[in-house]
């Protein structure tokens, strides 16, 4: 069962890595994953990753926050228990609204920020007590790791990768 | 209902397999032998209780105890087992009675709750009035520290029977040996008591009754005796007066018991005419502060001025001296002549001749303001008799001494002589309500009841016969003075029966005793008519002017303060914390000194970083007597004169906190309030004053307190753009100048529904007497915080009376004309004039319809009521103090500490008796919450409920607050502006009405009426 | 070429550094032992903190009366300290958010610590609104939560309630922003860690970050959006704090320019505090190569700018107080009345520390001097404290009614609590400096080639940043288990 076998190519420079990714793609090999110690610009495009939609979720969360604020101020100050506070118009949310603007703003930001980050953590599977999945500790220091599935074509791949300037190439069984 | 269903814990159990059996074995479900070891001792000893069982029990009980302990502390309220008549729990009963403690006399109503008197209010039917002291007297009833609880002989308790037997025997012995005995009492103004004393003297002819007033007005009574053959004080109907000329007579203070009601009645601008009041005085008195014209005159000059006035009016020329005020005196003379019978001259100089001259002037004017027929009996002390008594006592001529509610050892000038003489008497009995030095020095101490526990009658003027009835069972083992005397004179009847028969026979005639008792008074027609006897006034005037020797050294003018008076209630925390209306200083008396003299002698009142005022000490010496007293620089004090209040410096038996001030009685030589040739020198040390107000002037912010002259009021339109005297603040709206309070950011809430309360405060009628402050204290359980807290600006008064002095430079415009720089302008506006005009402004929560405090509270603990009150929800308050910071009137008070049940604040809220005065309708606030004036919502609600129960609408002017009902002069008027008939509705729209700081558009529900002064302009 | 940057720009990373060197440098303070300075600083701060806690317990146990407040001055040091700390807490988010939006590379060296400072400062700030309450045990009543009284809600009209929302949002969002940025660096430490305990801790802290390409893509997006959210947020916080005063009716508080002027003041004081801390941190964690004169100068420039805005605001306030001609404006905290009144000493301290001293930064020599900017930053911190004290104490001491004019004198408790929070702040910061990656190494690595001194030199000589590939030195390893497949 060769499909479970992967090749790990290590690089120690972002620019070299970027070119390597391009060449591998050009050779029509599917790049399983690339692990980097820091963001490499253009890598996602080179790998052909779809752009993330997380910003859109943030916007929707923001809208939610705003509506919650409007509902809360209206329910608490106007509907449930309207009181005469400094003569302010507790009988009309609209007239009393200027006093609620800060609340509305803060809740918008609160919801957008927190829910977005939570979404990010969930999608990228990062949370407390989660086990790290980078195959080699160096990938958080100064090495970049390219992971490619092997279909009985180690030699070809090794040769190709060697050309691209990998500093180390391992073929390992992936569990 | 029983059920025969059986439940299995498991299938195994159903099929009862062995495994369940074992399980049930392992579980200790065997029953614990409780009774075995909880039974009696021997069963316990031979019980089979295992250690485990015991531990189980311990465990259980501990757990149970812990759970029980989780509950909050519960205060049990015990219901009446047998409901007393006419007491409905939660409903107040009012009793009409009278107060007569020897210095303060008043027809009062007493509010009792569940049998506890909790408040004193004036009995308006008897047209009675209450001062701060009368209001506070309710707390003295509960003064468990000072009140006597048991009859005592030489420090050991004895029974009443014993005491009566022994004293009776002693008196008998003295009678037989016909050795003189003196009964020394204060003024009681009680016909029945006088009769009892007569009977007592009938029994014991060797007994002499001497009446002694600590603060004497004997000179006046003597003068009256000479001129009208009657030892009493003249009465003054100031309401009829056109012109009032006073030489140091503090008739809005304690002079003849005070005349503020009549005075203010004669000063209503809306009637178009006000009396013109000119005050020649040395101290800045409450009366001088209210005068239309205050002429600073030191005592010696007052005397000569009086004589000069006499000369001018009677066209006689008694030898006198020129004074700096002669010009004004001349003017006054002509004014008085013009006014004729509508004019009156008063003098506070406690000198027989001076009083005679004053009487003569009034006679010459044939003034109908002074009333010598319906005289006042509230000061019956006779200096001559008292002096004679002291000499005799010292000489050892007097063998027995009975004292009743007097404290000569404290209040005699020559108290040493008294002490010496007291040692020589064979029998000394002190009948007294409160403990004091004299009581301590007597062999027998017989506790008498407080006037709120007593029967009695009073006759402090000729027409009003007041009755006194108990409002509570005696708190301690006390007996009334009258009962004691009756017993001693072998009269077996109780004083109540005696009083009843006396009243019905001598006074009431046909009228019913019960009605009189219910009303608390009875109006009888005046029988005593003064017969004027001719005396050569010229000689008197001569004596007078010669008596006032131009002495070198300072002239000391002794006076009594609004709060302590003659010092009887010195242990009353409400009165001690009460700020003096003029100096705003509480917990102190001090030497008032003119700005100029202070500069010369190097006395200062620096303001410290914590906002408190300090003072230097002066050594005041007057022929041999020396006292050390702090100096308070007093604007308007006559140069070369100083003032000092009597009634302070009591120490014996008082709580440490109350032992404040210095005793000025040693300087009160022959009970004359004016002493010449006083020397003053600065001595080391710094005194810490406790003032509730530091800034003395209004700093050019005249829209806070508006003053106008009577002429302006009558001739100028209030809102006149140029010289209007009640201009509202304007704002530009749509490029038009409009009145600030006409525009609004939002739609207004509907305030037409139901009741809407307003409080009107007439600055013309407010004399600053402060009765309202104490009334508020009592009604709303306002805590007392003590001198140190007041000093750092933490007094808790919900209602305060701000006092502003005028400054030499009153407005920025004036400053501009003088060409002052900014900094100099501010300094000038902030500095009070040497002889300033004084204005008072009662200040409490303004209950703004647009309240700045409400909007800023994060937890909505303070919100607006449907009836216009700004309501404070104590138990919701978290204490951010934002509301206080945002209140432009600074009327909110914060509970910095726990003021109840806290030994750090050992005042009435820290002992069981003192707490009996608390109003059960008002919660005692806990630490950390904000509090403030509630417009006495508990009172308005009670009124509404009453009306509801009686199935009627609330009557016109039925609503009251504590302050408005306590106000003697009617300056405070409370009511419902949604009721068109209520007085306040008209007042709120009056042309004198204005709101403080109206430019802020807080729309207060408290309305002020512009102060109108009669400048005597044609 | 991706890594090109104009050579006239000074390098932001000094010395000949490789990616690995950066890792080493950042990890050193965490893996190494603390030096003597650190220990001394830590124990002093700890003592101060404990003293402060003592004072807080005393206050809560006895009552606010143990402070110097009175019936006319209901706030003084408590809210002064609150506003002061909140102000300080502004630089962090500003640096990491606003500068990120403006693509300012120099932020990367300092944003981590600046954000840490923000969070720790906001902790201190958050203390005061709670302990200044008369009944702090009921503090939770300011939250809009259902309660036993049914419809008993909070008052959304109250600026204090706006504060509750603003501060809590600000604190939590900053925390999340900061932590997300920390994940890759924690991962780095985790993967280097040798001690098992350390490894456990850091793998927990790093939330199992693996650095996949997709993760990085999301990571950058999230940072960008958070920055976009945090920027208005950081401006809103001090705006709302200023509304505590601006929406009130006290002359001197009721002023429409408060929001912008408070925000400027906050940035002013925040940057000053960052300067102070960096001055200390460069030394205790030897980061001289990453926190350079360049960084100091950039921040000083921001300080000059915001300080200028503050100065203009003062001038406006002073002018308006005079120009209204209203006697009620005579004694606002910026007025003749204040300058000559009992609080003139506070007025002039404000002027000297906040307006005069910072002007020295116009001189380039001072601007680029570590020691001078350290001293000036301290001065500004003092000056900004006085600004808030003046606004609160002077204004309250001269209310509308002259009868209510008063004074305030702090008690030892007031002072103790303030010192305590300073101690608490430094305790947190010093612990942070020893246990957290104090520089965002992942980000710094991205600018190594563009802004690193070594690479800049090379690119000036035309040498490409991309290393030459040598196929020779490559090692190929193949699992024994799969040997047979090759045969």
Tab-separated table of C-alpha atoms in Angstrom, chain B residues 350-582:
chain	number	residue	atom	x	y	z
B	350	UNK	CA	-29.065	92.883	79.555
B	351	UNK	CA	-29.052	96.055	81.649
B	352	UNK	CA	-32.079	97.298	83.545
B	353	UNK	CA	-31.492	100.912	82.608
B	354	UNK	CA	-31.010	100.111	78.938
B	355	UNK	CA	-34.234	98.152	78.952
B	356	UNK	CA	-36.032	100.999	80.726
B	357	UNK	CA	-34.810	103.462	78.125
B	358	UNK	CA	-36.008	101.182	75.339
B	359	UNK	CA	-39.385	100.818	77.042
B	360	UNK	CA	-39.503	104.588	77.433
B	361	UNK	CA	-38.775	105.178	73.757
B	362	UNK	CA	-41.545	102.768	72.764
B	363	UNK	CA	-43.825	104.509	75.218
B	364	UNK	CA	-42.886	107.846	73.706
B	365	UNK	CA	-43.719	106.475	70.291
B	366	UNK	CA	-46.783	104.924	71.961
B	367	UNK	CA	-45.794	101.918	69.920
B	368	UNK	CA	-48.493	99.341	69.476
B	369	UNK	CA	-45.861	96.776	68.465
B	370	UNK	CA	-44.683	96.201	72.006
B	371	UNK	CA	-47.289	94.423	74.097
B	372	UNK	CA	-46.888	94.861	77.854
B	373	UNK	CA	-50.193	93.220	78.693
B	374	UNK	CA	-49.913	89.815	77.032
B	375	UNK	CA	-46.433	89.363	78.469
B	376	UNK	CA	-44.096	86.379	78.306
B	377	UNK	CA	-43.360	84.315	81.410
B	378	UNK	CA	-40.520	82.264	79.986
B	379	UNK	CA	-37.746	84.017	81.935
B	380	UNK	CA	-38.627	84.443	85.593
B	381	UNK	CA	-35.107	84.290	86.986
B	382	UNK	CA	-34.201	87.047	89.398
B	383	UNK	CA	-30.510	87.945	89.481
B	384	UNK	CA	-30.745	89.822	92.764
B	385	UNK	CA	-32.377	86.876	94.504
B	386	UNK	CA	-29.888	84.449	92.992
B	387	UNK	CA	-26.904	86.538	94.057
B	388	UNK	CA	-28.350	86.847	97.571
B	389	UNK	CA	-28.821	83.081	97.654
B	390	UNK	CA	-25.225	82.417	96.637
B	391	UNK	CA	-23.854	84.776	99.270
B	392	UNK	CA	-26.017	83.139	101.926
B	393	UNK	CA	-25.048	79.679	100.761
B	394	UNK	CA	-21.377	80.587	100.873
B	395	UNK	CA	-21.813	82.093	104.320
B	396	UNK	CA	-23.348	78.793	105.429
B	397	UNK	CA	-26.640	80.457	106.302
B	398	UNK	CA	-28.562	77.967	104.218
B	399	UNK	CA	-28.967	74.525	105.732
B	400	UNK	CA	-30.853	72.700	103.028
B	401	UNK	CA	-30.884	72.927	99.273
B	402	UNK	CA	-33.327	71.396	96.798
B	403	UNK	CA	-32.451	71.871	93.148
B	404	UNK	CA	-34.641	71.023	90.189
B	405	UNK	CA	-33.227	70.804	86.648
B	406	UNK	CA	-30.583	73.456	87.262
B	407	UNK	CA	-26.830	73.043	87.115
B	408	UNK	CA	-25.279	75.984	88.966
B	409	UNK	CA	-21.944	74.251	89.298
B	410	UNK	CA	-21.640	74.546	85.520
B	411	UNK	CA	-23.517	77.748	84.767
B	412	UNK	CA	-22.730	80.016	87.753
B	413	UNK	CA	-20.067	82.623	87.160
B	414	UNK	CA	-18.896	82.071	90.720
B	415	UNK	CA	-19.555	78.343	90.744
B	416	UNK	CA	-16.657	77.966	93.195
B	417	UNK	CA	-18.650	79.876	95.821
B	418	UNK	CA	-21.610	77.626	95.183
B	419	UNK	CA	-19.479	74.506	95.505
B	420	UNK	CA	-18.065	75.831	98.757
B	421	UNK	CA	-21.507	76.620	100.124
B	422	UNK	CA	-22.920	73.307	99.025
B	423	UNK	CA	-20.484	71.544	101.323
B	424	UNK	CA	-21.985	73.399	104.273
B	425	UNK	CA	-25.615	72.369	103.798
B	426	UNK	CA	-26.882	69.463	105.856
B	427	UNK	CA	-29.369	68.336	103.197
B	428	UNK	CA	-28.881	68.652	99.483
B	429	UNK	CA	-31.375	67.052	97.134
B	430	UNK	CA	-31.046	67.212	93.378
B	431	UNK	CA	-34.203	66.546	91.410
B	432	UNK	CA	-33.055	66.273	87.853
B	433	UNK	CA	-33.779	64.583	84.556
B	434	UNK	CA	-30.154	64.480	83.508
B	435	UNK	CA	-26.945	63.874	85.343
B	436	UNK	CA	-24.647	66.862	85.831
B	437	UNK	CA	-22.051	68.416	88.164
B	438	UNK	CA	-24.626	69.688	90.659
B	439	UNK	CA	-26.438	66.373	90.782
B	440	UNK	CA	-23.129	64.687	91.392
B	441	UNK	CA	-22.406	67.017	94.335
B	442	UNK	CA	-25.757	66.457	96.118
B	443	UNK	CA	-26.478	63.779	98.772
B	444	UNK	CA	-29.800	62.760	97.311
B	445	UNK	CA	-30.395	62.384	93.593
B	446	UNK	CA	-34.040	61.966	92.560
B	447	UNK	CA	-34.527	61.293	88.847
B	448	UNK	CA	-37.415	63.285	87.375
B	449	UNK	CA	-39.250	62.431	84.195
B	450	UNK	CA	-38.511	63.979	80.828
B	451	UNK	CA	-41.214	66.423	79.701
B	452	UNK	CA	-42.319	63.861	77.130
B	453	UNK	CA	-43.023	61.469	79.993
B	454	UNK	CA	-44.771	64.029	82.191
B	455	UNK	CA	-48.055	65.676	82.971
B	456	UNK	CA	-48.073	69.405	83.306
B	457	UNK	CA	-49.265	72.799	82.254
B	458	UNK	CA	-47.492	75.845	80.892
B	459	UNK	CA	-48.382	79.476	80.674
B	460	UNK	CA	-45.640	81.174	78.732
B	461	UNK	CA	-47.787	84.037	77.660
B	462	UNK	CA	-50.960	85.344	79.206
B	463	UNK	CA	-53.438	84.000	76.679
B	464	UNK	CA	-52.203	80.514	75.820
B	465	UNK	CA	-52.553	77.909	78.537
B	466	UNK	CA	-50.630	74.866	77.354
B	467	UNK	CA	-51.095	71.359	78.674
B	468	UNK	CA	-48.401	68.721	78.879
B	469	UNK	CA	-49.191	65.017	78.646
B	470	UNK	CA	-46.977	61.935	78.623
B	471	UNK	CA	-46.283	60.442	75.208
B	472	UNK	CA	-44.504	57.377	76.579
B	473	UNK	CA	-44.205	55.440	79.822
B	474	UNK	CA	-41.210	56.663	81.861
B	475	UNK	CA	-38.154	54.877	80.429
B	476	UNK	CA	-36.464	54.717	83.805
B	477	UNK	CA	-37.482	54.650	87.443
B	478	UNK	CA	-38.313	58.348	87.476
B	479	UNK	CA	-40.978	60.465	89.197
B	480	UNK	CA	-42.220	63.916	88.313
B	481	UNK	CA	-40.985	66.859	90.329
B	482	UNK	CA	-44.603	67.800	91.084
B	483	UNK	CA	-45.450	64.339	92.419
B	484	UNK	CA	-42.382	64.486	94.633
B	485	UNK	CA	-43.342	67.844	96.109
B	486	UNK	CA	-46.926	66.685	96.620
B	487	UNK	CA	-45.663	63.644	98.492
B	488	UNK	CA	-43.371	65.736	100.653
B	489	UNK	CA	-46.097	68.198	101.469
B	490	UNK	CA	-48.198	65.225	102.557
B	491	UNK	CA	-50.675	65.531	99.696
B	492	UNK	CA	-51.742	62.009	98.767
B	493	UNK	CA	-53.315	62.854	95.378
B	494	UNK	CA	-51.449	62.123	92.201
B	495	UNK	CA	-50.260	65.127	90.226
B	496	UNK	CA	-52.496	64.142	87.299
B	497	UNK	CA	-55.633	64.500	89.411
B	498	UNK	CA	-54.232	67.641	90.992
B	499	UNK	CA	-53.542	69.134	87.572
B	500	UNK	CA	-56.950	68.169	86.228
B	501	UNK	CA	-58.807	69.714	89.106
B	502	UNK	CA	-56.544	72.784	89.081
B	503	UNK	CA	-57.046	73.329	85.372
B	504	UNK	CA	-60.792	72.814	85.463
B	505	UNK	CA	-61.187	75.077	88.471
B	506	UNK	CA	-58.725	77.842	87.711
B	507	UNK	CA	-58.499	77.972	83.922
B	508	UNK	CA	-60.928	76.006	81.807
B	509	UNK	CA	-64.138	77.019	83.508
B	510	UNK	CA	-66.944	75.573	81.433
B	511	UNK	CA	-64.741	74.070	78.773
B	512	UNK	CA	-63.996	70.360	78.807
B	513	UNK	CA	-60.684	69.067	80.130
B	514	UNK	CA	-60.538	66.384	77.472
B	515	UNK	CA	-60.866	68.869	74.620
B	516	UNK	CA	-58.171	71.059	76.107
B	517	UNK	CA	-55.929	68.027	76.611
B	518	UNK	CA	-56.603	66.878	73.078
B	519	UNK	CA	-55.755	70.311	71.664
B	520	UNK	CA	-52.805	70.649	74.002
B	521	UNK	CA	-53.734	74.228	74.804
B	522	UNK	CA	-56.545	76.500	75.858
B	523	UNK	CA	-56.982	80.129	74.860
B	524	UNK	CA	-58.041	82.209	77.815
B	525	UNK	CA	-58.615	85.919	77.681
B	526	UNK	CA	-55.896	88.059	79.168
B	527	UNK	CA	-56.706	89.155	82.707
B	528	UNK	CA	-53.474	90.912	83.642
B	529	UNK	CA	-53.366	94.536	82.484
B	530	UNK	CA	-50.176	96.469	82.986
B	531	UNK	CA	-50.421	99.646	85.012
B	532	UNK	CA	-47.726	102.010	83.860
B	533	UNK	CA	-45.989	103.793	86.729
B	534	UNK	CA	-44.233	107.118	86.184
B	535	UNK	CA	-40.480	107.016	86.709
B	536	UNK	CA	-37.875	109.618	85.820
B	537	UNK	CA	-36.414	108.082	82.680
B	538	UNK	CA	-33.931	110.910	82.311
B	539	UNK	CA	-32.155	109.829	85.485
B	540	UNK	CA	-32.193	106.269	84.272
B	541	UNK	CA	-30.736	107.295	80.932
B	542	UNK	CA	-28.072	109.289	82.771
B	543	UNK	CA	-27.155	106.288	84.910
B	544	UNK	CA	-27.032	104.228	81.746
B	545	UNK	CA	-24.700	106.486	79.817
B	546	UNK	CA	-22.456	106.874	82.841
B	547	UNK	CA	-22.441	103.114	83.428
B	548	UNK	CA	-20.898	102.462	80.025
B	549	UNK	CA	-17.340	103.512	80.684
B	550	UNK	CA	-15.197	103.699	77.568
B	551	UNK	CA	-12.911	100.980	78.827
B	552	UNK	CA	-9.678	100.036	77.121
B	553	UNK	CA	-9.442	96.433	75.981
B	554	UNK	CA	-12.005	94.432	74.094
B	555	UNK	CA	-15.722	94.378	74.697
B	556	UNK	CA	-17.055	90.846	74.996
B	557	UNK	CA	-20.573	90.138	73.802
B	558	UNK	CA	-21.740	86.764	75.116
B	559	UNK	CA	-24.522	85.107	73.143
B	560	UNK	CA	-26.330	81.821	72.758
B	561	UNK	CA	-26.134	79.677	69.661
B	562	UNK	CA	-29.099	78.295	67.774
B	563	UNK	CA	-27.950	74.767	68.490
B	564	UNK	CA	-26.995	74.569	72.163
B	565	UNK	CA	-28.659	77.630	73.695
B	566	UNK	CA	-27.832	77.629	77.402
B	567	UNK	CA	-26.258	74.171	77.112
B	568	UNK	CA	-29.071	72.015	78.478
B	569	UNK	CA	-28.942	69.664	75.486
B	570	UNK	CA	-25.164	69.593	75.125
B	571	UNK	CA	-25.258	65.781	74.910
B	572	UNK	CA	-27.544	65.827	71.869
B	573	UNK	CA	-25.608	64.727	68.767
B	574	UNK	CA	-28.131	66.285	66.368
B	575	UNK	CA	-27.563	69.688	67.920
B	576	UNK	CA	-23.813	69.293	68.175
B	577	UNK	CA	-23.626	68.392	64.469
B	578	UNK	CA	-25.961	71.258	63.589
B	579	UNK	CA	-23.856	73.857	61.767
B	580	UNK	CA	-24.075	77.412	63.077
B	581	UNK	CA	-26.168	79.377	60.537
B	582	UNK	CA	-23.582	82.160	60.369
